[in-house]
PDB file of C-alpha atoms and ligand atoms in Angstrom:
ATOM      1  CA  UNK A   1     -25.498  -0.738  13.240  1.00  0.00           C
ATOM      2  CA  UNK A   2     -24.239  -0.594   9.657  1.00  0.00           C
ATOM      3  CA  UNK A   3     -21.507  -3.044   8.715  1.00  0.00           C
ATOM      4  CA  UNK A   4     -18.058  -1.330   8.758  1.00  0.00           C
ATOM      5  CA  UNK A   5     -16.747  -0.485   5.305  1.00  0.00           C
ATOM      6  CA  UNK A   6     -13.283  -1.506   6.445  1.00  0.00           C
ATOM      7  CA  UNK A   7     -12.697  -4.431   8.803  1.00  0.00           C
ATOM      8  CA  UNK A   8      -9.690  -3.912  11.050  1.00  0.00           C
ATOM      9  CA  UNK A   9      -7.963  -6.545  13.134  1.00  0.00           C
ATOM     10  CA  UNK A  10      -4.790  -6.552  15.200  1.00  0.00           C
ATOM     11  CA  UNK A  11      -2.997  -9.862  14.768  1.00  0.00           C
ATOM     12  CA  UNK A  12      -0.161 -11.468  16.660  1.00  0.00           C
ATOM     13  CA  UNK A  13       3.353 -10.589  15.597  1.00  0.00           C
ATOM     14  CA  UNK A  14       2.716  -6.836  15.305  1.00  0.00           C
ATOM     15  CA  UNK A  15       0.516  -6.984  12.193  1.00  0.00           C
ATOM     16  CA  UNK A  16      -2.550  -4.865  11.486  1.00  0.00           C
ATOM     17  CA  UNK A  17      -4.956  -6.394   8.961  1.00  0.00           C
ATOM     18  CA  UNK A  18      -7.341  -4.120   7.040  1.00  0.00           C
ATOM     19  CA  UNK A  19     -10.015  -5.542   4.771  1.00  0.00           C
ATOM     20  CA  UNK A  20     -12.040  -3.452   2.289  1.00  0.00           C
ATOM     21  CA  UNK A  21     -15.607  -4.480   2.952  1.00  0.00           C
ATOM     22  CA  UNK A  22     -18.111  -3.703   0.186  1.00  0.00           C
ATOM     23  CA  UNK A  23     -18.020  -7.145  -1.435  1.00  0.00           C
ATOM     24  CA  UNK A  24     -21.368  -6.762  -3.253  1.00  0.00           C
ATOM     25  CA  UNK A  25     -19.885  -3.983  -5.398  1.00  0.00           C
ATOM     26  CA  UNK A  26     -16.415  -5.514  -5.609  1.00  0.00           C
ATOM     27  CA  UNK A  27     -15.197  -3.147  -2.867  1.00  0.00           C
ATOM     28  CA  UNK A  28     -15.821  -0.048  -5.011  1.00  0.00           C
ATOM     29  CA  UNK A  29     -14.062   2.774  -3.197  1.00  0.00           C
ATOM     30  CA  UNK A  30     -16.625   5.377  -2.184  1.00  0.00           C
ATOM     31  CA  UNK A  31     -15.855   8.447  -0.103  1.00  0.00           C
ATOM     32  CA  UNK A  32     -17.075   6.884   3.158  1.00  0.00           C
ATOM     33  CA  UNK A  33     -14.992   3.747   2.682  1.00  0.00           C
ATOM     34  CA  UNK A  34     -11.872   5.799   1.967  1.00  0.00           C
ATOM     35  CA  UNK A  35     -12.516   7.913   5.088  1.00  0.00           C
ATOM     36  CA  UNK A  36     -12.858   4.783   7.226  1.00  0.00           C
ATOM     37  CA  UNK A  37      -9.741   3.319   5.653  1.00  0.00           C
ATOM     38  CA  UNK A  38      -7.767   6.480   6.428  1.00  0.00           C
ATOM     39  CA  UNK A  39      -9.010   6.417  10.040  1.00  0.00           C
ATOM     40  CA  UNK A  40      -8.088   2.758  10.533  1.00  0.00           C
ATOM     41  CA  UNK A  41      -4.649   3.353   8.988  1.00  0.00           C
ATOM     42  CA  UNK A  42      -4.049   6.300  11.327  1.00  0.00           C
ATOM     43  CA  UNK A  43      -5.092   4.239  14.374  1.00  0.00           C
ATOM     44  CA  UNK A  44      -2.659   1.491  13.418  1.00  0.00           C
ATOM     45  CA  UNK A  45       0.031   4.041  12.707  1.00  0.00           C
ATOM     46  CA  UNK A  46      -0.361   5.393  16.264  1.00  0.00           C
ATOM     47  CA  UNK A  47      -0.400   1.918  17.843  1.00  0.00           C
ATOM     48  CA  UNK A  48       3.139   1.009  18.992  1.00  0.00           C
ATOM     49  CA  UNK A  49       2.261  -2.695  18.923  1.00  0.00           C
ATOM     50  CA  UNK A  50       1.682  -2.606  15.158  1.00  0.00           C
ATOM     51  CA  UNK A  51       4.812  -2.762  12.998  1.00  0.00           C
ATOM     52  CA  UNK A  52       3.351  -3.485   9.571  1.00  0.00           C
ATOM     53  CA  UNK A  53      -0.085  -3.342   7.890  1.00  0.00           C
ATOM     54  CA  UNK A  54      -1.698  -5.647   5.372  1.00  0.00           C
ATOM     55  CA  UNK A  55      -4.491  -4.316   3.141  1.00  0.00           C
ATOM     56  CA  UNK A  56      -6.743  -6.732   1.296  1.00  0.00           C
ATOM     57  CA  UNK A  57     -10.240  -7.060  -0.163  1.00  0.00           C
ATOM     58  CA  UNK A  58     -13.292  -8.990   0.932  1.00  0.00           C
ATOM     59  CA  UNK A  59     -15.117 -11.246  -1.539  1.00  0.00           C
ATOM     60  CA  UNK A  60     -14.026 -11.758  -5.122  1.00  0.00           C
ATOM     61  CA  UNK A  61     -11.942  -8.597  -5.614  1.00  0.00           C
ATOM     62  CA  UNK A  62      -9.327  -6.362  -4.068  1.00  0.00           C
ATOM     63  CA  UNK A  63     -11.184  -3.313  -5.415  1.00  0.00           C
ATOM     64  CA  UNK A  64     -12.799  -2.617  -8.812  1.00  0.00           C
ATOM     65  CA  UNK A  65     -12.027   1.097  -8.565  1.00  0.00           C
ATOM     66  CA  UNK A  66     -13.627   4.264  -7.293  1.00  0.00           C
ATOM     67  CA  UNK A  67     -17.403   4.030  -6.974  1.00  0.00           C
ATOM     68  CA  UNK A  68     -18.674   4.971 -10.445  1.00  0.00           C
ATOM     69  CA  UNK A  69     -22.226   5.378  -9.139  1.00  0.00           C
ATOM     70  CA  UNK A  70     -21.053   8.012  -6.667  1.00  0.00           C
ATOM     71  CA  UNK A  71     -18.639   9.697  -9.069  1.00  0.00           C
ATOM     72  CA  UNK A  72     -20.730   9.853 -12.258  1.00  0.00           C
ATOM     73  CA  UNK A  73     -22.692  13.038 -11.497  1.00  0.00           C
ATOM     74  CA  UNK A  74     -19.928  15.018  -9.798  1.00  0.00           C
ATOM     75  CA  UNK A  75     -18.871  18.456 -11.025  1.00  0.00           C
ATOM     76  CA  UNK A  76     -15.275  19.719 -10.902  1.00  0.00           C
ATOM     77  CA  UNK A  77     -16.368  22.146  -8.170  1.00  0.00           C
ATOM     78  CA  UNK A  78     -17.897  19.300  -6.088  1.00  0.00           C
ATOM     79  CA  UNK A  79     -14.570  17.490  -6.308  1.00  0.00           C
ATOM     80  CA  UNK A  80     -12.438  20.521  -5.538  1.00  0.00           C
ATOM     81  CA  UNK A  81     -14.517  21.429  -2.473  1.00  0.00           C
ATOM     82  CA  UNK A  82     -14.911  17.925  -1.051  1.00  0.00           C
ATOM     83  CA  UNK A  83     -11.146  17.274  -1.136  1.00  0.00           C
ATOM     84  CA  UNK A  84     -11.460  13.605  -2.042  1.00  0.00           C
ATOM     85  CA  UNK A  85      -7.692  13.210  -1.977  1.00  0.00           C
ATOM     86  CA  UNK A  86      -7.392  13.863   1.750  1.00  0.00           C
ATOM     87  CA  UNK A  87      -8.087  10.233   2.710  1.00  0.00           C
ATOM     88  CA  UNK A  88      -5.914   8.844  -0.069  1.00  0.00           C
ATOM     89  CA  UNK A  89      -3.023  11.031   1.071  1.00  0.00           C
ATOM     90  CA  UNK A  90      -3.311   9.718   4.634  1.00  0.00           C
ATOM     91  CA  UNK A  91      -2.674   6.249   3.278  1.00  0.00           C
ATOM     92  CA  UNK A  92       0.415   6.972   1.261  1.00  0.00           C
ATOM     93  CA  UNK A  93       1.831   9.177   4.002  1.00  0.00           C
ATOM     94  CA  UNK A  94       1.645   6.310   6.548  1.00  0.00           C
ATOM     95  CA  UNK A  95       5.108   5.847   8.048  1.00  0.00           C
ATOM     96  CA  UNK A  96       4.635   2.150   8.651  1.00  0.00           C
ATOM     97  CA  UNK A  97       4.918  -0.256   5.719  1.00  0.00           C
ATOM     98  CA  UNK A  98       1.684  -1.400   4.077  1.00  0.00           C
ATOM     99  CA  UNK A  99       1.478  -4.615   2.058  1.00  0.00           C
ATOM    100  CA  UNK A 100      -1.355  -4.889  -0.466  1.00  0.00           C
ATOM    101  CA  UNK A 101      -2.588  -8.477  -0.845  1.00  0.00           C
ATOM    102  CA  UNK A 102      -4.402  -8.367  -4.173  1.00  0.00           C
ATOM    103  CA  UNK A 103      -6.780 -10.990  -5.542  1.00  0.00           C
ATOM    104  CA  UNK A 104      -9.411 -10.765  -8.271  1.00  0.00           C
ATOM    105  CA  UNK A 105      -9.892  -7.281  -9.661  1.00  0.00           C
ATOM    106  CA  UNK A 106      -7.546  -4.416  -8.820  1.00  0.00           C
ATOM    107  CA  UNK A 107      -8.807  -1.818 -11.266  1.00  0.00           C
ATOM    108  CA  UNK A 108      -8.622   1.955 -11.534  1.00  0.00           C
ATOM    109  CA  UNK A 109      -8.535   3.410  -8.022  1.00  0.00           C
ATOM    110  CA  UNK A 110      -8.125  -0.174  -6.749  1.00  0.00           C
ATOM    111  CA  UNK A 111      -4.784  -0.514  -8.500  1.00  0.00           C
ATOM    112  CA  UNK A 112      -3.850   3.045  -7.538  1.00  0.00           C
ATOM    113  CA  UNK A 113      -4.563   2.206  -3.899  1.00  0.00           C
ATOM    114  CA  UNK A 114      -2.412  -0.932  -4.160  1.00  0.00           C
ATOM    115  CA  UNK A 115       0.382   1.136  -5.717  1.00  0.00           C
ATOM    116  CA  UNK A 116       0.250   3.564  -2.770  1.00  0.00           C
ATOM    117  CA  UNK A 117       1.151   0.598  -0.586  1.00  0.00           C
ATOM    118  CA  UNK A 118       4.799  -0.427  -0.265  1.00  0.00           C
ATOM    119  CA  UNK A 119       4.679  -4.017  -1.460  1.00  0.00           C
ATOM    120  CA  UNK A 120       2.085  -5.700  -3.675  1.00  0.00           C
ATOM    121  CA  UNK A 121       1.623  -9.457  -3.413  1.00  0.00           C
ATOM    122  CA  UNK A 122      -0.842 -10.859  -5.942  1.00  0.00           C
ATOM    123  CA  UNK A 123      -2.858 -14.041  -6.229  1.00  0.00           C
ATOM    124  CA  UNK A 124      -2.684 -15.936  -9.517  1.00  0.00           C
ATOM    125  CA  UNK A 125      -6.258 -14.833 -10.294  1.00  0.00           C
ATOM    126  CA  UNK A 126      -5.532 -11.105  -9.937  1.00  0.00           C
ATOM    127  CA  UNK A 127      -6.319  -8.758 -12.819  1.00  0.00           C
ATOM    128  CA  UNK A 128      -4.642  -5.387 -12.573  1.00  0.00           C
ATOM    129  CA  UNK A 129      -5.557  -2.463 -14.764  1.00  0.00           C
ATOM    130  CA  UNK A 130      -6.408   1.191 -15.300  1.00  0.00           C
ATOM    131  CA  UNK A 131      -9.696   1.052 -17.257  1.00  0.00           C
ATOM    132  CA  UNK A 132     -10.602   4.754 -16.754  1.00  0.00           C
ATOM    133  CA  UNK A 133     -10.117   5.531 -20.464  1.00  0.00           C
ATOM    134  CA  UNK A 134     -13.221   3.423 -21.172  1.00  0.00           C
ATOM    135  CA  UNK A 135     -15.212   5.811 -18.959  1.00  0.00           C
ATOM    136  CA  UNK A 136     -13.936   8.901 -20.740  1.00  0.00           C
ATOM    137  CA  UNK A 137     -11.430   9.895 -18.073  1.00  0.00           C
ATOM    138  CA  UNK A 138      -7.867   9.084 -17.036  1.00  0.00           C
ATOM    139  CA  UNK A 139      -6.457   7.659 -13.786  1.00  0.00           C
ATOM    140  CA  UNK A 140      -6.998  10.289 -11.091  1.00  0.00           C
ATOM    141  CA  UNK A 141      -5.315   8.908  -7.984  1.00  0.00           C
ATOM    142  CA  UNK A 142      -1.736   8.609  -9.138  1.00  0.00           C
ATOM    143  CA  UNK A 143      -1.982   5.957 -11.880  1.00  0.00           C
ATOM    144  CA  UNK A 144      -0.333   8.025 -14.611  1.00  0.00           C
ATOM    145  CA  UNK A 145       2.627   8.695 -12.304  1.00  0.00           C
ATOM    146  CA  UNK A 146       3.125   5.565 -10.196  1.00  0.00           C
ATOM    147  CA  UNK A 147       2.406   3.035 -12.934  1.00  0.00           C
ATOM    148  CA  UNK A 148       5.182   4.201 -15.329  1.00  0.00           C
ATOM    149  CA  UNK A 149       7.604   4.327 -12.400  1.00  0.00           C
ATOM    150  CA  UNK A 150       6.708   0.703 -11.625  1.00  0.00           C
ATOM    151  CA  UNK A 151       6.471  -0.831 -15.107  1.00  0.00           C
ATOM    152  CA  UNK A 152       8.148   1.654 -17.464  1.00  0.00           C
ATOM    153  CA  UNK A 153       6.658   3.943 -20.088  1.00  0.00           C
ATOM    154  CA  UNK A 154       5.675   1.482 -22.785  1.00  0.00           C
ATOM    155  CA  UNK A 155       3.721  -0.940 -20.581  1.00  0.00           C
ATOM    156  CA  UNK A 156       2.101   1.938 -18.671  1.00  0.00           C
ATOM    157  CA  UNK A 157       1.001   3.573 -21.918  1.00  0.00           C
ATOM    158  CA  UNK A 158      -0.396   0.264 -23.135  1.00  0.00           C
ATOM    159  CA  UNK A 159      -2.373  -0.271 -19.932  1.00  0.00           C
ATOM    160  CA  UNK A 160      -3.688   3.291 -19.596  1.00  0.00           C
ATOM    161  CA  UNK A 161      -4.484   3.866 -23.299  1.00  0.00           C
ATOM    162  CA  UNK A 162      -6.212   0.517 -23.926  1.00  0.00           C
ATOM    163  CA  UNK A 163      -7.712   0.146 -20.462  1.00  0.00           C
ATOM    164  CA  UNK A 164      -6.947  -3.569 -20.649  1.00  0.00           C
ATOM    165  CA  UNK A 165      -6.007  -5.371 -17.441  1.00  0.00           C
ATOM    166  CA  UNK A 166      -2.901  -7.513 -17.076  1.00  0.00           C
ATOM    167  CA  UNK A 167      -2.545 -10.850 -15.287  1.00  0.00           C
ATOM    168  CA  UNK A 168      -0.665 -11.363 -12.042  1.00  0.00           C
ATOM    169  CA  UNK A 169       2.063 -13.228 -13.946  1.00  0.00           C
ATOM    170  CA  UNK A 170       2.570 -10.290 -16.331  1.00  0.00           C
ATOM    171  CA  UNK A 171       2.542  -7.874 -13.377  1.00  0.00           C
ATOM    172  CA  UNK A 172       5.318  -9.941 -11.810  1.00  0.00           C
ATOM    173  CA  UNK A 173       7.404  -9.838 -15.015  1.00  0.00           C
ATOM    174  CA  UNK A 174       6.960  -6.057 -15.142  1.00  0.00           C
ATOM    175  CA  UNK A 175       7.893  -5.551 -11.498  1.00  0.00           C
ATOM    176  CA  UNK A 176       4.484  -4.177 -10.492  1.00  0.00           C
ATOM    177  CA  UNK A 177       4.092  -6.910  -7.867  1.00  0.00           C
ATOM    178  CA  UNK A 178       6.839  -8.603  -5.903  1.00  0.00           C
ATOM    179  CA  UNK A 179       5.371 -12.086  -5.844  1.00  0.00           C
ATOM    180  CA  UNK A 180       2.478 -14.208  -7.067  1.00  0.00           C
ATOM    181  CA  UNK A 181       0.870 -16.900  -4.940  1.00  0.00           C
ATOM    182  CA  UNK A 182      -1.973 -19.395  -5.224  1.00  0.00           C
ATOM    183  CA  UNK A 183      -5.184 -17.578  -4.178  1.00  0.00           C
ATOM    184  CA  UNK A 184      -5.655 -19.763  -1.085  1.00  0.00           C
ATOM    185  CA  UNK A 185      -2.268 -18.812   0.379  1.00  0.00           C
ATOM    186  CA  UNK A 186      -2.243 -15.117  -0.600  1.00  0.00           C
ATOM    187  CA  UNK A 187      -3.159 -13.750   2.804  1.00  0.00           C
ATOM    188  CA  UNK A 188      -0.921 -16.225   4.615  1.00  0.00           C
ATOM    189  CA  UNK A 189       2.058 -15.084   2.524  1.00  0.00           C
ATOM    190  CA  UNK A 190       1.255 -11.382   2.978  1.00  0.00           C
ATOM    191  CA  UNK A 191       0.965 -11.909   6.742  1.00  0.00           C
ATOM    192  CA  UNK A 192       4.248 -13.819   6.800  1.00  0.00           C
ATOM    193  CA  UNK A 193       6.007 -10.896   5.097  1.00  0.00           C
ATOM    194  CA  UNK A 194       4.294  -8.452   7.456  1.00  0.00           C
ATOM    195  CA  UNK A 195       5.435 -10.392  10.546  1.00  0.00           C
ATOM    196  CA  UNK A 196       8.973 -10.494   9.179  1.00  0.00           C
ATOM    197  CA  UNK A 197       8.925  -6.693   8.796  1.00  0.00           C
ATOM    198  CA  UNK A 198       7.203  -6.123  12.148  1.00  0.00           C
ATOM    199  CA  UNK A 199       9.939  -7.941  14.038  1.00  0.00           C
ATOM    200  CA  UNK A 200      12.641  -5.658  12.617  1.00  0.00           C
ATOM    201  CA  UNK A 201      13.749  -2.514  14.494  1.00  0.00           C
ATOM    202  CA  UNK A 202      10.935  -0.031  13.757  1.00  0.00           C
ATOM    203  CA  UNK A 203      13.052   3.107  13.494  1.00  0.00           C
ATOM    204  CA  UNK A 204      15.229   1.486  10.823  1.00  0.00           C
ATOM    205  CA  UNK A 205      12.077   0.223   9.057  1.00  0.00           C
ATOM    206  CA  UNK A 206      10.683   3.782   8.929  1.00  0.00           C
ATOM    207  CA  UNK A 207      13.952   5.178   7.614  1.00  0.00           C
ATOM    208  CA  UNK A 208      14.225   2.442   4.989  1.00  0.00           C
ATOM    209  CA  UNK A 209      10.676   3.069   3.748  1.00  0.00           C
ATOM    210  CA  UNK A 210      11.244   6.821   3.578  1.00  0.00           C
ATOM    211  CA  UNK A 211      14.573   6.411   1.794  1.00  0.00           C
ATOM    212  CA  UNK A 212      13.130   4.107  -0.872  1.00  0.00           C
ATOM    213  CA  UNK A 213      10.142   6.400  -1.448  1.00  0.00           C
ATOM    214  CA  UNK A 214      12.517   9.322  -1.864  1.00  0.00           C
ATOM    215  CA  UNK A 215      13.997   7.458  -4.854  1.00  0.00           C
ATOM    216  CA  UNK A 216      10.713   8.219  -6.626  1.00  0.00           C
ATOM    217  CA  UNK A 217      10.485  11.829  -5.565  1.00  0.00           C
ATOM    218  CA  UNK A 218      13.921  13.341  -5.874  1.00  0.00           C
ATOM    219  CA  UNK A 219      17.180  13.298  -7.809  1.00  0.00           C
ATOM    220  CA  UNK A 220      19.758  10.534  -7.344  1.00  0.00           C
ATOM    221  CA  UNK A 221      22.216  12.937  -5.677  1.00  0.00           C
ATOM    222  CA  UNK A 222      19.625  14.236  -3.197  1.00  0.00           C
ATOM    223  CA  UNK A 223      18.365  10.690  -2.532  1.00  0.00           C
ATOM    224  CA  UNK A 224      21.895   9.491  -1.786  1.00  0.00           C
ATOM    225  CA  UNK A 225      22.442  12.415   0.574  1.00  0.00           C
ATOM    226  CA  UNK A 226      19.161  11.553   2.328  1.00  0.00           C
ATOM    227  CA  UNK A 227      20.182   7.898   2.619  1.00  0.00           C
ATOM    228  CA  UNK A 228      23.547   8.806   4.136  1.00  0.00           C
ATOM    229  CA  UNK A 229      21.969  11.114   6.724  1.00  0.00           C
ATOM    230  CA  UNK A 230      19.437   8.425   7.670  1.00  0.00           C
ATOM    231  CA  UNK A 231      22.222   5.835   7.917  1.00  0.00           C
ATOM    232  CA  UNK A 232      24.236   8.054  10.285  1.00  0.00           C
ATOM    233  CA  UNK A 233      21.097   8.923  12.267  1.00  0.00           C
ATOM    234  CA  UNK A 234      20.392   5.237  12.955  1.00  0.00           C
ATOM    235  CA  UNK A 235      23.683   5.023  14.874  1.00  0.00           C
ATOM    236  CA  UNK A 236      21.934   7.158  17.510  1.00  0.00           C
ATOM    237  CA  UNK A 237      19.358   4.397  18.078  1.00  0.00           C
ATOM    238  CA  UNK A 238      19.569   1.789  20.836  1.00  0.00           C
ATOM    239  CA  UNK A 239      18.452  -0.793  18.287  1.00  0.00           C
ATOM    240  CA  UNK A 240      21.577  -0.240  16.174  1.00  0.00           C
ATOM    241  CA  UNK A 241      23.770  -0.883  19.250  1.00  0.00           C
ATOM    242  CA  UNK A 242      21.724  -3.952  20.112  1.00  0.00           C
ATOM    243  CA  UNK A 243      21.586  -5.306  16.526  1.00  0.00           C
ATOM    244  CA  UNK A 244      25.330  -5.093  16.027  1.00  0.00           C
ATOM    245  CA  UNK A 245      26.195  -6.303  19.562  1.00  0.00           C
ATOM    246  CA  UNK A 246      23.884  -9.296  19.126  1.00  0.00           C
ATOM    247  CA  UNK A 247      25.571 -10.175  15.844  1.00  0.00           C
ATOM    248  CA  UNK A 248      29.027 -10.003  17.414  1.00  0.00           C
ATOM    249  CA  UNK A 249      27.917 -11.983  20.471  1.00  0.00           C
ATOM    250  CA  UNK A 250      26.187 -14.584  18.253  1.00  0.00           C
ATOM    251  CA  UNK A 251      22.769 -14.196  19.905  1.00  0.00           C
ATOM    252  CA  UNK A 252      19.339 -13.059  18.670  1.00  0.00           C
ATOM    253  CA  UNK A 253      18.764  -9.281  19.037  1.00  0.00           C
ATOM    254  CA  UNK A 254      16.201  -7.849  21.452  1.00  0.00           C
ATOM    255  CA  UNK A 255      14.974  -4.698  19.749  1.00  0.00           C
ATOM    256  CA  UNK A 256      13.270  -2.034  21.865  1.00  0.00           C
ATOM    257  CA  UNK A 257      12.032   0.270  19.145  1.00  0.00           C
ATOM    258  CA  UNK A 258      14.179   3.151  20.417  1.00  0.00           C
TER     259      UNK A 258
HETATM  260  N1  LIG B 301     -18.147   1.316  -8.990  1.00  0.00           N
HETATM  261  C1  LIG B 301     -19.383   0.988  -8.584  1.00  0.00           C
HETATM  262  N2  LIG B 301     -19.887  -0.234  -8.653  1.00  0.00           N
HETATM  263  C2  LIG B 301     -19.124  -1.209  -9.176  1.00  0.00           C
HETATM  264  C3  LIG B 301     -17.793  -0.953  -9.612  1.00  0.00           C
HETATM  265  C4  LIG B 301     -17.308   0.389  -9.507  1.00  0.00           C
HETATM  266  N3  LIG B 301     -16.064   0.735  -9.860  1.00  0.00           N
HETATM  267  N4  LIG B 301     -17.272  -2.105 -10.092  1.00  0.00           N
HETATM  268  C5  LIG B 301     -18.232  -3.042  -9.919  1.00  0.00           C
HETATM  269  N5  LIG B 301     -19.328  -2.507  -9.371  1.00  0.00           N
HETATM  270  C6  LIG B 301     -20.579  -3.213  -9.027  1.00  0.00           C
HETATM  271  C7  LIG B 301     -21.420  -3.525 -10.254  1.00  0.00           C
HETATM  272  O1  LIG B 301     -22.187  -2.386 -10.625  1.00  0.00           O
HETATM  273  C8  LIG B 301     -22.278  -4.658  -9.734  1.00  0.00           C
HETATM  274  O2  LIG B 301     -23.286  -4.124  -8.913  1.00  0.00           O
HETATM  275  P1  LIG B 301     -24.829  -4.664  -9.050  1.00  0.00           P
HETATM  276  O3  LIG B 301     -25.185  -4.419 -10.466  1.00  0.00           O
HETATM  277  O4  LIG B 301     -24.730  -6.123  -8.710  1.00  0.00           O
HETATM  278  O5  LIG B 301     -25.584  -3.839  -8.057  1.00  0.00           O
HETATM  279  C9  LIG B 301     -21.317  -5.407  -8.805  1.00  0.00           C
HETATM  280  O6  LIG B 301     -20.286  -4.471  -8.484  1.00  0.00           O
HETATM  281  C10 LIG B 301     -20.677  -6.610  -9.483  1.00  0.00           C
HETATM  282  O7  LIG B 301     -20.081  -6.164 -10.690  1.00  0.00           O
HETATM  283  P2  LIG B 301     -20.393  -6.851 -12.113  1.00  0.00           P
HETATM  284  O8  LIG B 301     -21.768  -7.432 -12.153  1.00  0.00           O
HETATM  285  O9  LIG B 301     -20.044  -5.837 -13.144  1.00  0.00           O
HETATM  286  O10 LIG B 301     -19.325  -8.040 -12.081  1.00  0.00           O
HETATM  287  P3  LIG B 301     -18.568  -8.697 -13.320  1.00  0.00           P
HETATM  288  O11 LIG B 301     -17.820  -9.847 -12.767  1.00  0.00           O
HETATM  289  O12 LIG B 301     -19.512  -8.930 -14.461  1.00  0.00           O
HETATM  290  O13 LIG B 301     -17.539  -7.596 -13.819  1.00  0.00           O
HETATM  291  C11 LIG B 301     -15.790  -5.930 -13.522  1.00  0.00           C
HETATM  292  C12 LIG B 301     -16.487  -7.210 -12.967  1.00  0.00           C
HETATM  293  C13 LIG B 301     -14.756  -5.491 -12.482  1.00  0.00           C
HETATM  294  C14 LIG B 301     -15.076  -6.274 -14.832  1.00  0.00           C
HETATM  295  C15 LIG B 301     -16.860  -4.823 -13.768  1.00  0.00           C
HETATM  296  O14 LIG B 301     -17.667  -4.696 -12.579  1.00  0.00           O
HETATM  297  C16 LIG B 301     -16.261  -3.489 -14.069  1.00  0.00           C
HETATM  298  O15 LIG B 301     -15.839  -3.238 -15.205  1.00  0.00           O
HETATM  299  N6  LIG B 301     -16.255  -2.572 -13.093  1.00  0.00           N
HETATM  300  C17 LIG B 301     -15.788  -1.210 -13.264  1.00  0.00           C
HETATM  301  C18 LIG B 301     -14.273  -1.161 -13.306  1.00  0.00           C
HETATM  302  C19 LIG B 301     -13.780   0.239 -13.542  1.00  0.00           C
HETATM  303  O16 LIG B 301     -14.080   0.873 -14.579  1.00  0.00           O
HETATM  304  N7  LIG B 301     -13.022   0.790 -12.592  1.00  0.00           N
HETATM  305  C20 LIG B 301     -12.453   2.113 -12.687  1.00  0.00           C
HETATM  306  C21 LIG B 301     -13.405   3.121 -12.079  1.00  0.00           C
HETATM  307  S1  LIG B 301     -12.786   4.792 -12.217  1.00  0.00           S
HETATM  308  C22 LIG B 301      -9.883   9.961  -7.307  1.00  0.00           C
HETATM  309  C23 LIG B 301      -9.653   8.736  -6.731  1.00  0.00           C
HETATM  310  C24 LIG B 301      -9.802   7.599  -7.460  1.00  0.00           C
HETATM  311  C25 LIG B 301     -10.218   7.660  -8.794  1.00  0.00           C
HETATM  312  C26 LIG B 301     -10.443   8.874  -9.383  1.00  0.00           C
HETATM  313  C27 LIG B 301     -10.254  10.037  -8.637  1.00  0.00           C
HETATM  314  N8  LIG B 301      -9.790  11.132  -6.560  1.00  0.00           N
HETATM  315  C28 LIG B 301      -9.331  11.057  -5.183  1.00  0.00           C
HETATM  316  C29 LIG B 301     -10.225  12.376  -7.077  1.00  0.00           C
HETATM  317  C30 LIG B 301     -10.443   6.404  -9.486  1.00  0.00           C
HETATM  318  C31 LIG B 301     -11.297   6.263 -10.510  1.00  0.00           C
HETATM  319  C32 LIG B 301     -11.700   4.914 -10.899  1.00  0.00           C
HETATM  320  O17 LIG B 301     -11.337   3.935 -10.306  1.00  0.00           O
END
């Protein structure tokens, strides 16, 4: 049997670990890999024991982009008819948080995939960039939209127009990643964050993720209205009663996920 293109593992503490697995080509994202990734994400999304996902790469990179070999000869009609975005959309529509643990190269579609996740943690050796301009194209999986929202216009322009990658340290300064670790503890730190999220009441986690994402998709007024409705809604959950009662009774909460 062929080696899976995505390795999936359920870990203790409610964490699902997904590992891109084409190390010989620096985890270049071909159509089959993206389909497998979408399937694994959906399985974990349906699994009530999983509260948070971690996505990482195998070998010396997170992902060096979409598979150029596969993409080079495509026509616009091929792309329109094969709907290559379907799998990518499954990932960013996942209701559970996804942490990208990025080491080595995160280029082109690799960085775009990381930016579709909710938190990016980077190893000191990470190189993050949108080199598509060097291939005669532009970012095609959200880079021109998510990157400026993360780092601002000037830095995004610099990265997209020169195609030059930035270091993990620079990505931290710009707010593209939330923390930088030594390469040997990257996964450990990502898993620690994931366990911390997975132990929180899942309905509130979903609402919090959706509310923050709405900050990128709507006006401030509409986002604030959405936040208020979600806040009120959470008072219908058993976990809100339990969380607040536990605080008042000075004991640890026992969340039920309802
Ligand atoms: N595609 C295919 N193969 C790749 C690859 C890629 N993106 N990146 C690396 N590889 C392969 C290399 O061809 C090589 O294979 P062999 O020759 O050994 O068979 C192997 O991985 C090791 O790479 P190198 O020998 O080049 O390793 P180096 O350390 O010398 O260099 C590098 C590492 C990352 C600097 C270099 O490999 C590189 O520049 N790679 C290409 C980076 C790049 O341009 N990425 C952007 C691709 S465009 C869309 C979705 C997504 C996208 C577009 C649309 N839709 C849903 C419509 C995204 C587009 C892109 O990402």
